[in-house]
CSV table of C-alpha atoms in Angstrom, one decimal:
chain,number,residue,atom,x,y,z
A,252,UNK,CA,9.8,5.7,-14.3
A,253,UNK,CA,9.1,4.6,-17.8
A,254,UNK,CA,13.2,4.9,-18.5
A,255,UNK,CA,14.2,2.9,-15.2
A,256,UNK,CA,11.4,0.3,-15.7
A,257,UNK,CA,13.1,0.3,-19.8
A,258,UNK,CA,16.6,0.0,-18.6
A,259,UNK,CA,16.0,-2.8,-15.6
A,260,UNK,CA,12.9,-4.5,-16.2
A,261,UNK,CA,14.1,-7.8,-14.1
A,262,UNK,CA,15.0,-5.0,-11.1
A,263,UNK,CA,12.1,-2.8,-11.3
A,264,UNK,CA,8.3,-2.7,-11.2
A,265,UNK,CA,5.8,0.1,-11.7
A,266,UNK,CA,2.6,1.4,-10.0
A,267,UNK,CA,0.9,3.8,-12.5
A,268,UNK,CA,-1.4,6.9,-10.7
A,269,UNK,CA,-5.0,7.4,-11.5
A,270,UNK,CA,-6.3,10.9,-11.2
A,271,UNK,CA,-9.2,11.1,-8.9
A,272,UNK,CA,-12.8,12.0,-9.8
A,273,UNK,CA,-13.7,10.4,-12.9
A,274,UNK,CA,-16.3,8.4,-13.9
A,275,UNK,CA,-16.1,4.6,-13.6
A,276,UNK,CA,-15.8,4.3,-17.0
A,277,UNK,CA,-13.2,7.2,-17.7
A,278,UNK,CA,-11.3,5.4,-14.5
A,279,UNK,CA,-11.9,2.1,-15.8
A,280,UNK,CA,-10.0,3.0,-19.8
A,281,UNK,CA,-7.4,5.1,-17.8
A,282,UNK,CA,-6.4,1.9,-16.0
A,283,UNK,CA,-6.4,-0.3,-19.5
A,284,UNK,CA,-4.5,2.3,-21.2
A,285,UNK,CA,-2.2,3.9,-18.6
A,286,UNK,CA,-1.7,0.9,-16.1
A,287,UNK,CA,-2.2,-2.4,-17.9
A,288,UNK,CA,-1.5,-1.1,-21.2
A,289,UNK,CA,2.2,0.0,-19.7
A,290,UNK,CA,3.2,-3.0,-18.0
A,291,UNK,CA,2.8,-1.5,-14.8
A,292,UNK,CA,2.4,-3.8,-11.3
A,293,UNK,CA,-0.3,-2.0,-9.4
A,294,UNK,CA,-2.2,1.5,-8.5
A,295,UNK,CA,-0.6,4.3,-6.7
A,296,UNK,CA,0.3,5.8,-4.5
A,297,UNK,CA,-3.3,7.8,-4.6
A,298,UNK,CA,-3.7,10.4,-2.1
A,299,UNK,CA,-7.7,11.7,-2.3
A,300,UNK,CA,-8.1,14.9,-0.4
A,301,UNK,CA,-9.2,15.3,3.0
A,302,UNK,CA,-12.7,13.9,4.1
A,303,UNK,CA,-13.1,12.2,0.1
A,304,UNK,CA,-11.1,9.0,0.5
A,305,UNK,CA,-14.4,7.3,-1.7
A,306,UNK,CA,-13.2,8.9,-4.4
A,307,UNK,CA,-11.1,5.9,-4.7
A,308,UNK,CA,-13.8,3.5,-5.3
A,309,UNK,CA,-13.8,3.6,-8.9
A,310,UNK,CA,-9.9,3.0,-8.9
A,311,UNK,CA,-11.0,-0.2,-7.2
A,312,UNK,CA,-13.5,-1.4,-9.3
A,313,UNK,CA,-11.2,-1.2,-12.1
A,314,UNK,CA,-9.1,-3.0,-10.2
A,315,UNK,CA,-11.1,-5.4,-9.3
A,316,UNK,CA,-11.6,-6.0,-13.3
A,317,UNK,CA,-7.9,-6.6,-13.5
A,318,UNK,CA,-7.6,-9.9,-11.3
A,319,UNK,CA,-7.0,-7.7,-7.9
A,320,UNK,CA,-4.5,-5.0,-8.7
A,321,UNK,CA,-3.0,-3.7,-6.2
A,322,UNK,CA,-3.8,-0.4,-5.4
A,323,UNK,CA,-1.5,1.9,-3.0
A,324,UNK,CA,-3.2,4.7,-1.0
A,325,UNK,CA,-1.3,7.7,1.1
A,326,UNK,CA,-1.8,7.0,4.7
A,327,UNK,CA,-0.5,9.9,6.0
A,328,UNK,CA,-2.1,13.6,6.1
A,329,UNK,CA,-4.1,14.8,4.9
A,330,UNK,CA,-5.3,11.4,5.1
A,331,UNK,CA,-7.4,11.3,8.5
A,332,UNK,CA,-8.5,8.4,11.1
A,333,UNK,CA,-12.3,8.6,9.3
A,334,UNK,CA,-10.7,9.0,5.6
A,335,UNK,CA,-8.5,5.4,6.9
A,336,UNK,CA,-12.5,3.8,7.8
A,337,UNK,CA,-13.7,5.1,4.3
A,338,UNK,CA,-11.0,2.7,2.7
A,339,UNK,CA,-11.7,0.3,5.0
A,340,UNK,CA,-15.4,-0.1,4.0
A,341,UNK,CA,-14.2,0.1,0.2
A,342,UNK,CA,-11.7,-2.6,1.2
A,343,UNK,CA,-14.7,-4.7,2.1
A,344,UNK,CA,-16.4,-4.3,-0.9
A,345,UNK,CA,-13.8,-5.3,-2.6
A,346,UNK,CA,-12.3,-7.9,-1.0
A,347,UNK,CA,-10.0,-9.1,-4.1
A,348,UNK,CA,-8.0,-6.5,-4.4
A,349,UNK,CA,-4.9,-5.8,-2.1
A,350,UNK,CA,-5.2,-2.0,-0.6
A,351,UNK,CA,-2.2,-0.7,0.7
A,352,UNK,CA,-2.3,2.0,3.0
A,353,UNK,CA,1.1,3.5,3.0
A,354,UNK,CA,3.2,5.5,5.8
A,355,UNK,CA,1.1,3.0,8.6
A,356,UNK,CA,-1.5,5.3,8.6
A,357,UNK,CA,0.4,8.4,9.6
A,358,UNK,CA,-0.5,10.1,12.8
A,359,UNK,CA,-3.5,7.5,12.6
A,360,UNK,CA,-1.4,3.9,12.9
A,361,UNK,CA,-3.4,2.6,15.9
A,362,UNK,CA,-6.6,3.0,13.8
A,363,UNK,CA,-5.0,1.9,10.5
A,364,UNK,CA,-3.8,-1.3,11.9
A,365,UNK,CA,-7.2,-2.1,14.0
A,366,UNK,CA,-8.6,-1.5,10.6
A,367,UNK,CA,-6.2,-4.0,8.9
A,368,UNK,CA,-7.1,-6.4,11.5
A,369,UNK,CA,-10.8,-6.2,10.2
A,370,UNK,CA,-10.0,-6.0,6.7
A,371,UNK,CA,-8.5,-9.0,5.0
A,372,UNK,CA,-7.9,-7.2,1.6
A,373,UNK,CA,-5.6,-4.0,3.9
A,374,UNK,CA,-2.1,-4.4,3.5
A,375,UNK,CA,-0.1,-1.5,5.9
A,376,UNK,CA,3.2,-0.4,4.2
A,377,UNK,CA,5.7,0.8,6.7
A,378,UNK,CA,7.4,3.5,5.8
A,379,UNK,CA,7.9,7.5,8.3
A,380,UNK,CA,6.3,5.2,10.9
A,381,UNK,CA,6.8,7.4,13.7
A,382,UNK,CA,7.6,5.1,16.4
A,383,UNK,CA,9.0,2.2,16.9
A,384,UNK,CA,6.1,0.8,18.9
A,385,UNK,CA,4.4,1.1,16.0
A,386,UNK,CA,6.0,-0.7,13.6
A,387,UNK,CA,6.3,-3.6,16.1
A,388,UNK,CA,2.8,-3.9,16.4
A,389,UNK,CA,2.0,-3.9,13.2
A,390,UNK,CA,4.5,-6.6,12.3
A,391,UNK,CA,3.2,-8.5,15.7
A,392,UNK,CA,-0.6,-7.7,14.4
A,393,UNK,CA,-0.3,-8.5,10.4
A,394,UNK,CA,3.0,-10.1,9.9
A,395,UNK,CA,1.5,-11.5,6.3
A,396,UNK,CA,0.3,-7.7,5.5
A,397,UNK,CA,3.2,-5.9,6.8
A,398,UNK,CA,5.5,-4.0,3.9
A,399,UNK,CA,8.7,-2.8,4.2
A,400,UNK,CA,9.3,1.0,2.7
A,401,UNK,CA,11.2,3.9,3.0
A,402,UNK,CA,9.7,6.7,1.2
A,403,UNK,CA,12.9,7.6,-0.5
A,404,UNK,CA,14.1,10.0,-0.9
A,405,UNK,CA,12.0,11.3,2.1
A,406,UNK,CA,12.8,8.6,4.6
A,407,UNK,CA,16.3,6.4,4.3
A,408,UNK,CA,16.0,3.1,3.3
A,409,UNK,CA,18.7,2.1,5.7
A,410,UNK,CA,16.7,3.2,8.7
A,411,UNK,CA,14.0,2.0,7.7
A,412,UNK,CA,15.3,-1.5,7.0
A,413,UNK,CA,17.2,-1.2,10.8
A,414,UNK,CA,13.7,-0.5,12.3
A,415,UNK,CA,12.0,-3.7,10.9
A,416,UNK,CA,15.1,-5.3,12.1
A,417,UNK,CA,15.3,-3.9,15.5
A,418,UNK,CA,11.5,-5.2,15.9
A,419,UNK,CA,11.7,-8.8,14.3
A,420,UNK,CA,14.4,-11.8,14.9
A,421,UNK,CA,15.9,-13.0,12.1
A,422,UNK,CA,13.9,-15.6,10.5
A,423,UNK,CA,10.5,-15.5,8.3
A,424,UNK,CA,8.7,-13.0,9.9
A,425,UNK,CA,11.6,-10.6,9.5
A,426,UNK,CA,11.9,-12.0,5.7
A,427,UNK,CA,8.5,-11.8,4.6
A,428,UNK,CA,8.2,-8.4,6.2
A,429,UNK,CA,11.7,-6.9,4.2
A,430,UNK,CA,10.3,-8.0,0.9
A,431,UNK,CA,8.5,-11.6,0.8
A,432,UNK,CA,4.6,-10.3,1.6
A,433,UNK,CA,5.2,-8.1,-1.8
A,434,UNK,CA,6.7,-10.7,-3.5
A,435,UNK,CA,3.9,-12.9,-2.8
A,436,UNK,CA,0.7,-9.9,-3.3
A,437,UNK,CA,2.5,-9.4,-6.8
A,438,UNK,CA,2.9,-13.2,-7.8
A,439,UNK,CA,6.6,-13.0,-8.1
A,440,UNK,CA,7.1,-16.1,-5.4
């Protein structure tokens, strides 16, 4: 990352990872040093193990200290439906910074976008959606907190991209979904 983010730093932003299970304060210098101390955009992608999504809550705080930095969190398993209310309740406490639950919640997209709906701070990223229906809601649901992925080199970009399309007209909706909501959570618009 460090050598694409070198070689193209107009084309590429970084998130940085955080291990899990450290203090505050340990959490709090690994984000000085290893996030903001890099360069780097936001947080992630974090993926606690099952049943111990608060583990995240010091990665928040220290957000929090950094003016709202994003912070990017698996949705998909191991995360569960109750590990997806865990982040929602650490979304509330900290209401500042963005929280991006990636992959729509997995398995749990009904409960992660009901959860959204609740949570100002939730943003749902949209990538291995398995459905369709899904992705439409979501877009219908949050179209402000709706991001485009692909999870390359997982998923294709190019069907990902074709699902947003297939469930938006063209138009703002269908712009901010493809790559204006990040622009605008990261201050680049």
């Amino acid at each position: 990352m460090d050598a694409a983010l070198a070689a193209q730093p107009t084309r590429f932003l970084g998130f940085g990872s955080v291990p899990l299970g450290r203090t505050a304060d340990e959490t709090a210098a690994w984000v000085e040093r290893e996030v903001m101390g890099r360069g780097l955009s936001g947080i992630g992608e974090l993926t606690p193990p099952p049943g111990q999504a608060a583990l995240v809550e010091p990665v928040l705080r220290a957000a929090a200290d950094h003016h709202g930095l994003p912070v990017v969190v698996h949705g998909y398993a191991p995360t569960s439906a109750a590990d997806l209310s865990t982040l929602a309740d650490l979304g509330a406490r900290y209401p500042k910074v963005p929280l991006v639950i990636s992959q729509l919640g997995g398995s749990n997209w009904m409960r992660a976008i009901e959860l959204a709906q609740a949570t100002p701070s939730i943003y749902l990223e949209l990538s291995t959606a398995h459905l369709i229906f899904a992705v439409r809601l979501a877009i219908r649901e949050l179209p402000t907190r709706t991001l485009f992925g692909s999870d390359a080199p997982y998923g294709d970009p190019v069907v990902a991209r074709t699902t947003v399309e297939r469930v938006t007209l063209p138009g703002e909706i269908r712009e901010r979904v493809l790559g204006g909501n990040l622009a605008e959570l990261l201050g680049l618009s």
